[in-house]
């Protein structure tokens, strides 16, 4: 996935609707958490086994995908607003995790 292309498309969507004033880091983090809670709600009362069965339920799986997309879109927009290169941040974090959790440590 080309994060930059998604961010550009998202920025155009926001500008076309005049929503720029609402795109503060605080608001984006709050919206991101709301979307995360909506994803959590889908799984809230499922057993571990039932949560795996979501893969076999097209309507529920579509809902999960929509909430996951909302989360990613808010995260990408937050990163754009704060000038965070998400791809670099992910690579840096994975390197830190490799040092923090070396092979054979668990």
Short mmCIF file of C-alpha atoms in Angstrom, two decimals:
data_model
loop_
_atom_site.label_atom_id
_atom_site.label_comp_id
_atom_site.label_asym_id
_atom_site.label_seq_id
_atom_site.Cartn_x
_atom_site.Cartn_y
_atom_site.Cartn_z
CA UNK A 1 0.00 0.00 0.00
CA UNK A 2 1.28 3.44 -0.91
CA UNK A 3 0.65 5.43 2.28
CA UNK A 4 1.48 8.71 0.58
CA UNK A 5 -1.12 8.16 -2.14
CA UNK A 6 -3.76 7.29 0.45
CA UNK A 7 -2.85 10.37 2.48
CA UNK A 8 -3.09 12.59 -0.61
CA UNK A 9 -6.46 11.13 -1.53
CA UNK A 10 -7.68 11.57 2.02
CA UNK A 11 -6.45 15.19 2.13
CA UNK A 12 -8.35 15.97 -1.07
CA UNK A 13 -11.49 14.38 0.41
CA UNK A 14 -11.17 16.56 3.53
CA UNK A 15 -10.50 19.75 1.58
CA UNK A 16 -13.43 19.15 -0.78
CA UNK A 17 -15.72 19.09 2.24
CA UNK A 18 -14.13 22.00 4.10
CA UNK A 19 -13.23 19.85 7.11
CA UNK A 20 -9.67 21.16 7.56
CA UNK A 21 -10.40 23.06 10.79
CA UNK A 22 -11.46 19.85 12.52
CA UNK A 23 -8.30 17.92 11.68
CA UNK A 24 -6.31 18.68 14.83
CA UNK A 25 -4.05 16.04 16.37
CA UNK A 26 -6.33 15.92 19.43
CA UNK A 27 -9.46 15.37 17.35
CA UNK A 28 -7.77 12.77 15.17
CA UNK A 29 -6.56 10.78 18.18
CA UNK A 30 -10.03 10.92 19.72
CA UNK A 31 -11.62 9.76 16.46
CA UNK A 32 -9.02 7.00 16.15
CA UNK A 33 -9.94 5.74 19.61
CA UNK A 34 -13.66 5.82 18.81
CA UNK A 35 -13.06 3.73 15.70
CA UNK A 36 -10.89 1.33 17.72
CA UNK A 37 -13.72 0.96 20.22
CA UNK A 38 -16.13 0.23 17.37
CA UNK A 39 -13.81 -2.56 16.22
CA UNK A 40 -13.53 -3.84 19.78
CA UNK A 41 -17.32 -3.86 20.10
CA UNK A 42 -17.60 -6.42 17.30
CA UNK A 43 -15.49 -8.89 19.30
CA UNK A 44 -16.42 -7.82 22.83
CA UNK A 45 -18.54 -10.79 23.91
CA UNK A 46 -17.18 -13.45 21.56
CA UNK A 47 -15.23 -16.40 22.86
CA UNK A 48 -11.75 -16.86 21.39
CA UNK A 49 -13.16 -19.58 19.14
CA UNK A 50 -16.04 -17.38 17.98
CA UNK A 51 -13.62 -14.58 17.16
CA UNK A 52 -11.89 -16.87 14.65
CA UNK A 53 -15.26 -17.71 13.10
CA UNK A 54 -15.65 -14.07 12.04
CA UNK A 55 -13.62 -15.06 8.96
CA UNK A 56 -16.57 -17.21 7.85
CA UNK A 57 -19.24 -14.53 8.32
CA UNK A 58 -19.16 -12.17 5.31
CA UNK A 59 -21.28 -9.43 6.88
CA UNK A 60 -19.29 -9.35 10.11
CA UNK A 61 -16.00 -9.60 8.25
CA UNK A 62 -17.01 -6.64 6.07
CA UNK A 63 -17.80 -4.65 9.22
CA UNK A 64 -14.39 -5.53 10.69
CA UNK A 65 -12.75 -4.40 7.46
CA UNK A 66 -14.62 -1.09 7.50
CA UNK A 67 -13.59 -0.35 11.08
CA UNK A 68 -9.98 -1.36 10.34
CA UNK A 69 -10.00 1.00 7.35
CA UNK A 70 -11.36 3.84 9.50
CA UNK A 71 -8.57 3.24 12.03
CA UNK A 72 -5.89 3.25 9.35
CA UNK A 73 -7.28 6.38 7.71
CA UNK A 74 -7.28 8.33 10.98
CA UNK A 75 -3.79 7.08 11.81
CA UNK A 76 -2.46 8.06 8.39
CA UNK A 77 -4.03 11.49 8.66
CA UNK A 78 -2.62 12.01 12.15
CA UNK A 79 0.84 11.12 10.86
CA UNK A 80 0.42 13.53 7.95
CA UNK A 81 -0.65 16.35 10.28
CA UNK A 82 2.37 15.75 12.54
CA UNK A 83 4.85 15.16 9.69
CA UNK A 84 5.54 11.59 10.79
CA UNK A 85 6.87 9.28 8.10
CA UNK A 86 4.85 6.23 9.10
CA UNK A 87 6.85 3.82 6.97
CA UNK A 88 10.08 5.00 8.63
CA UNK A 89 8.45 4.92 12.08
CA UNK A 90 7.35 1.31 11.50
CA UNK A 91 10.81 0.28 10.33
CA UNK A 92 12.45 2.01 13.31
CA UNK A 93 10.04 0.39 15.76
CA UNK A 94 10.59 -3.08 14.29
CA UNK A 95 14.35 -2.62 14.68
CA UNK A 96 13.89 -1.54 18.31
CA UNK A 97 11.65 -4.54 18.95
CA UNK A 98 14.26 -6.89 17.47
CA UNK A 99 16.81 -5.55 19.96
CA UNK A 100 14.33 -5.55 22.86
CA UNK A 101 13.11 -9.09 22.10
CA UNK A 102 16.05 -11.00 20.58
CA UNK A 103 15.58 -14.50 19.23
CA UNK A 104 15.47 -17.08 21.96
CA UNK A 105 14.48 -14.58 24.66
CA UNK A 106 10.98 -15.93 25.21
#
